PDB file of C-alpha atoms in Angstrom:
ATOM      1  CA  UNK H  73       3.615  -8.568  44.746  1.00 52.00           C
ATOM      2  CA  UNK H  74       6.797  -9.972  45.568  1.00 67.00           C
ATOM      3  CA  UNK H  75      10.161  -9.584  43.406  1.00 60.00           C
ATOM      4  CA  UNK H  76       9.956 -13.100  42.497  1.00 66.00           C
ATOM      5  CA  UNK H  77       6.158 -13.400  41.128  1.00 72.00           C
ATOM      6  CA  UNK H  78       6.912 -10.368  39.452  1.00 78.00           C
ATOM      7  CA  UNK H  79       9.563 -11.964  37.184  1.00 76.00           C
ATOM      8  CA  UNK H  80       7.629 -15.448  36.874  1.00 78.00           C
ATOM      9  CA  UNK H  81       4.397 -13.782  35.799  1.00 84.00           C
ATOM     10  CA  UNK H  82       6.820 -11.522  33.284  1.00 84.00           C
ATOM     11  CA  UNK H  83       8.418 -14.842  32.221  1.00 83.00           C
ATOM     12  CA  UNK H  84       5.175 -16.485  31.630  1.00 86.00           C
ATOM     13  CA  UNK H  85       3.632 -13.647  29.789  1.00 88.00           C
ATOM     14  CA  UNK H  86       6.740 -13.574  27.053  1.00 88.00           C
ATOM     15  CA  UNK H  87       6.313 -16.875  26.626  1.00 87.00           C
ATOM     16  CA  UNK H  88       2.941 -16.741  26.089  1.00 90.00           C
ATOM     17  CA  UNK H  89       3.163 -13.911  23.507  1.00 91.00           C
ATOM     18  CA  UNK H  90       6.117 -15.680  21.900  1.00 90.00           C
ATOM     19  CA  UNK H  91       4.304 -19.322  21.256  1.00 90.00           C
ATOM     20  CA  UNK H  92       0.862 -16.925  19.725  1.00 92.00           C
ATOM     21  CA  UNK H  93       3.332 -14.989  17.373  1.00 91.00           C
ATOM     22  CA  UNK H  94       4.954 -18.641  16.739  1.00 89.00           C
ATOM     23  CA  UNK H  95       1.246 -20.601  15.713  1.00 91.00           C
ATOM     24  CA  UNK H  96       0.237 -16.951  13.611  1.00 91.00           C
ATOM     25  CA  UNK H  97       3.317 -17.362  11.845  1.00 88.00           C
ATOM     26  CA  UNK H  98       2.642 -20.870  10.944  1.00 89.00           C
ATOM     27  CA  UNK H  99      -0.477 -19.952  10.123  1.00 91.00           C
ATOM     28  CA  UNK H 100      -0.277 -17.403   7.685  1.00 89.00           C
ATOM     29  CA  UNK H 101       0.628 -19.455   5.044  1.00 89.00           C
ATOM     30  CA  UNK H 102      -2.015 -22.147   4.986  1.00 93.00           C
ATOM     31  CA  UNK H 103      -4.497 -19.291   5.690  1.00 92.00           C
ATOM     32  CA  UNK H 104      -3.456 -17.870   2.262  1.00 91.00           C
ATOM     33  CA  UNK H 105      -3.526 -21.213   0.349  1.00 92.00           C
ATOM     34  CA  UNK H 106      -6.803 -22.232   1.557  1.00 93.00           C
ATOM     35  CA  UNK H 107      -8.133 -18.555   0.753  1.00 92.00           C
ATOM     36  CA  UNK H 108      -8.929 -17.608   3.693  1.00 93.00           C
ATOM     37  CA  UNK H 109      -7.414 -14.613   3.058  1.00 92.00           C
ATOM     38  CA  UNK H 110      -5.231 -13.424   0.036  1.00 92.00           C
ATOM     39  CA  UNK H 111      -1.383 -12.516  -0.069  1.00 89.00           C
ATOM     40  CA  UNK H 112      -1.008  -9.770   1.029  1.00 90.00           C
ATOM     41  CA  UNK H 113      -3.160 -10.402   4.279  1.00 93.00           C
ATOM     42  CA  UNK H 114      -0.875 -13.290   4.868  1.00 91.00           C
ATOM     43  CA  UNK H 115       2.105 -11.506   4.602  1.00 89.00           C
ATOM     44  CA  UNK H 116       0.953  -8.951   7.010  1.00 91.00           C
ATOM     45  CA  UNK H 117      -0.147 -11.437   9.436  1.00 91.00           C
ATOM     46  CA  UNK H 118       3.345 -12.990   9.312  1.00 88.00           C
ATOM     47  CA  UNK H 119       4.816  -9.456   9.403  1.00 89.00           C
ATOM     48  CA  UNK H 120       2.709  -8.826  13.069  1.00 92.00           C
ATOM     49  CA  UNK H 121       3.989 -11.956  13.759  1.00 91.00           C
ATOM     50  CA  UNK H 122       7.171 -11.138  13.545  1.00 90.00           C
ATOM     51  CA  UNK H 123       6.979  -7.921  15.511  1.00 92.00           C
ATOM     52  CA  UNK H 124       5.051 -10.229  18.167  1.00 92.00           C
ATOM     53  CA  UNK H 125       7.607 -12.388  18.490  1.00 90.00           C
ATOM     54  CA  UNK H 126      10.548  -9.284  18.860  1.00 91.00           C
ATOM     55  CA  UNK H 127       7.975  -8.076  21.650  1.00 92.00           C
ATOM     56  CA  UNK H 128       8.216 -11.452  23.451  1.00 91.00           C
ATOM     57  CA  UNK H 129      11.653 -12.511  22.985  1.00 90.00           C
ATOM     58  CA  UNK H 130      12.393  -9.364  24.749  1.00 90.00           C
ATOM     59  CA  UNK H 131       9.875  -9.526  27.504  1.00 90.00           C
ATOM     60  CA  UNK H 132      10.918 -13.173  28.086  1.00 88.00           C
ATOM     61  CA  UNK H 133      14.925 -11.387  27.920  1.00 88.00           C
ATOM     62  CA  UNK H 134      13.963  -9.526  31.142  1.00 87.00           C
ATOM     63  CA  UNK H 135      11.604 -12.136  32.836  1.00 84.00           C
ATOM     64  CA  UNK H 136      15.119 -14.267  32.490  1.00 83.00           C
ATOM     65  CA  UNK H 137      17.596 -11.582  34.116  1.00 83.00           C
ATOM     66  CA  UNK H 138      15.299 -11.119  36.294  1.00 80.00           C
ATOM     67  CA  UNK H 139      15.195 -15.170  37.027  1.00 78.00           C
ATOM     68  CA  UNK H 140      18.739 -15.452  37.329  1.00 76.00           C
ATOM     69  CA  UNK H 141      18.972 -11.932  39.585  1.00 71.00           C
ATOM     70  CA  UNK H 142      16.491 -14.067  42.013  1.00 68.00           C
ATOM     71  CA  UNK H 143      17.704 -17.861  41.326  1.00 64.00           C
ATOM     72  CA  UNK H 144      13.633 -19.197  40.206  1.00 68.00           C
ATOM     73  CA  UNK H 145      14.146 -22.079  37.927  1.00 73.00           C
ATOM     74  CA  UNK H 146      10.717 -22.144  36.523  1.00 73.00           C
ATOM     75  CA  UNK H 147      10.492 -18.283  35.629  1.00 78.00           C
ATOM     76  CA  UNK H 148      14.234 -19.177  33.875  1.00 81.00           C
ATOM     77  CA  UNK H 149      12.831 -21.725  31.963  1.00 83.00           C
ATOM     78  CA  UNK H 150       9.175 -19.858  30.898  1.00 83.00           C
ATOM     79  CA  UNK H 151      11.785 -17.181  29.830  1.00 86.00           C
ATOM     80  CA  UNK H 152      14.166 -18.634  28.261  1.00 86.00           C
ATOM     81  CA  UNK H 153      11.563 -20.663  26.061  1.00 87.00           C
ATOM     82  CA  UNK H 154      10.573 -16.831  25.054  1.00 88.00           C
ATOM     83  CA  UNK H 155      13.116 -15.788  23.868  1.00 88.00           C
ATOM     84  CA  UNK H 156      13.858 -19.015  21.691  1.00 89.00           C
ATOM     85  CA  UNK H 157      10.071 -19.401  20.344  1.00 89.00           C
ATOM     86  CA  UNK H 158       9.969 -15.204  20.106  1.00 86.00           C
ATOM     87  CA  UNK H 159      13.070 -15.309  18.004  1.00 87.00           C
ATOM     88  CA  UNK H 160      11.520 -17.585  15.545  1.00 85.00           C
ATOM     89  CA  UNK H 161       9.132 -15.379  13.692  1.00 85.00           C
ATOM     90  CA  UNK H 162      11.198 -12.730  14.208  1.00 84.00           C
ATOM     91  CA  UNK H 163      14.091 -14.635  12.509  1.00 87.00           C
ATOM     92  CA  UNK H 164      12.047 -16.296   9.663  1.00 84.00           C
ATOM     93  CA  UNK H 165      10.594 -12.674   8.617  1.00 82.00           C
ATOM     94  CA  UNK H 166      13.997 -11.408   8.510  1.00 86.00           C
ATOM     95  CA  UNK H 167      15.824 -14.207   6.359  1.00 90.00           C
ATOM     96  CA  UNK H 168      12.882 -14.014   3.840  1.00 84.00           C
ATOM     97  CA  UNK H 169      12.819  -9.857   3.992  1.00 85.00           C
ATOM     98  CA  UNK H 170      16.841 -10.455   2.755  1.00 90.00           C
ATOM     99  CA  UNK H 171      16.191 -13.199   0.193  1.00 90.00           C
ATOM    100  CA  UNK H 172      13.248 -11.254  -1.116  1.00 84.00           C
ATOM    101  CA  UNK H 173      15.581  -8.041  -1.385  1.00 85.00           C
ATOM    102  CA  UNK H 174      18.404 -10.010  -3.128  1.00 86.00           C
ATOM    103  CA  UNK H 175      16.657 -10.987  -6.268  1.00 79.00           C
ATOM    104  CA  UNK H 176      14.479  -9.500  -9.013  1.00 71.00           C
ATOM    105  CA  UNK H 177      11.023  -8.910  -9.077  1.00 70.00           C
ATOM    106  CA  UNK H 178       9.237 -11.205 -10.205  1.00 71.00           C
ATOM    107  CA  UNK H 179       7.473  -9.647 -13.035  1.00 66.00           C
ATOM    108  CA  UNK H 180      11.023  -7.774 -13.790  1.00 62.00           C
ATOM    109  CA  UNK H 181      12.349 -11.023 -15.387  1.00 66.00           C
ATOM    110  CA  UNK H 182      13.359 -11.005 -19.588  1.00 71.00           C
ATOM    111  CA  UNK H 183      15.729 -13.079 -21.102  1.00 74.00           C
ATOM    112  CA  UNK H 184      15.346 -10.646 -24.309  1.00 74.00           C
ATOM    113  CA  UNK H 185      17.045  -7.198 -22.840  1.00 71.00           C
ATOM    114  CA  UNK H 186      17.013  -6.025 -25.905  1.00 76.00           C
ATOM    115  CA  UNK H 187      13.464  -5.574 -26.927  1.00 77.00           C
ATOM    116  CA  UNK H 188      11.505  -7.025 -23.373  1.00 75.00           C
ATOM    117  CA  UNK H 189       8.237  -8.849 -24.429  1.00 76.00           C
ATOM    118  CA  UNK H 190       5.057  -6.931 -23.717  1.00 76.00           C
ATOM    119  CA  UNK H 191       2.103  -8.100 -21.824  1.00 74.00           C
ATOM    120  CA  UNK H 192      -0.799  -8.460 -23.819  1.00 75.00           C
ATOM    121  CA  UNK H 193      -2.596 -11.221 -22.737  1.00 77.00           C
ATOM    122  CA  UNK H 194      -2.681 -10.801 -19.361  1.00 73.00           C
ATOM    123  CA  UNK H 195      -3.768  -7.644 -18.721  1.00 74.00           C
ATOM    124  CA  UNK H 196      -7.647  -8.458 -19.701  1.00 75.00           C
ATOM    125  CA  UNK H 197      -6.791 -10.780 -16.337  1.00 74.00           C
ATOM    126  CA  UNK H 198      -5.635  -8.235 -13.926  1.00 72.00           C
ATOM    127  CA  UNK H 199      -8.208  -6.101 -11.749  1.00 70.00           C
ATOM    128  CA  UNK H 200      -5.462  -3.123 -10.361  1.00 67.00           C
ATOM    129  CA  UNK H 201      -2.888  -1.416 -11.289  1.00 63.00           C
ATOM    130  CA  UNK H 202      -1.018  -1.378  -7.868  1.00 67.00           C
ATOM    131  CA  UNK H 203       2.289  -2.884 -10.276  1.00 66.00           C
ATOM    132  CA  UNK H 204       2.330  -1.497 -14.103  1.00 68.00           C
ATOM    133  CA  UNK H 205       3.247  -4.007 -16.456  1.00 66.00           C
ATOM    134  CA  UNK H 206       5.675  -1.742 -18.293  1.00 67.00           C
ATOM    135  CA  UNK H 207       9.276  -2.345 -17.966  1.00 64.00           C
ATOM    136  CA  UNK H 208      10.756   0.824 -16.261  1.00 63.00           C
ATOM    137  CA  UNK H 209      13.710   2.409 -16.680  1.00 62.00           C
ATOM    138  CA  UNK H 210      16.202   0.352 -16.474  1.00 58.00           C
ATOM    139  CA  UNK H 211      20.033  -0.166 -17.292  1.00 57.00           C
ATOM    140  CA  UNK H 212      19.900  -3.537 -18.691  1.00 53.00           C
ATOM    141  CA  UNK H 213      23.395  -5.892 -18.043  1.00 58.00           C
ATOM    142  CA  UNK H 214      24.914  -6.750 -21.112  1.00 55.00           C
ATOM    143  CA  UNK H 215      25.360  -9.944 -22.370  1.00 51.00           C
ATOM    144  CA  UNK H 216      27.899 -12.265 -22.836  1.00 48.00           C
TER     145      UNK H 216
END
């Protein structure tokens, strides 16, 4: 095959992978609130997503060079919607991976740091114990 098929099919190909990692990422939310599947399924699914769309931005990065290296204007443009679709999933996991590791826990959360509430109630409720409801060790800012 020649030099310039080559880097069309490669452009077509990231793009391709980038717009399925784009439509799983959108759909890995609504999946989850129409129970499709629970949390934690969705989160994966936008996590393989996200490594999807890393794959294809950076297959549709070298079906570009190798547009440009061989002057094909639609392989250019198949790429360089790659790499811009690709990087969306990619992207999105990453902002909400740092927003999710800049605050608290959830169930971490007391305005009494003196004497933290137990959970009583809920517990009857809960059918693992993949998070214990105990407050752990912890070095508790004081107030003002």
């Amino acid at each position: 095959m020649q030099a310039r098929g080559k880097s069309f099919l490669i452009a077509r190909a990231g793009c391709f992978i980038a717009l399925t990692a784009g439509l799983v990422s959108l759909l890995s939310g609504p999946g989850t609130s129409y129970g499709l599947w629970d949390y934690r399924t969705g989160i994966s699914v936008l996590r393989w997503a996200a490594y999807g769309g890393v794959a294809a931005a950076a297959l549709s990065l070298i079906g570009l060079i190798a547009s440009l290296r061989i002057v094909i204007v639609k392989g250019f443009l198949w790429a360089l919607l790659g790499v811009i679709v690709g990087g969306f999933p990619a992207g999105l996991m990453l902002h909400w991976k740092q927003v999710a590791e800049s605050v608290p826990g959830i169930h971490d959360i007391t305005t009494d740091t003196a004497s933290p509430p137990e959970f009583v109630a809920i517990l009857r409720f809960r059918k693992s114990d993949e998070n214990s409801p105990a407050y752990g060790e912890r070095k508790w800012p004081s107030g003002n």
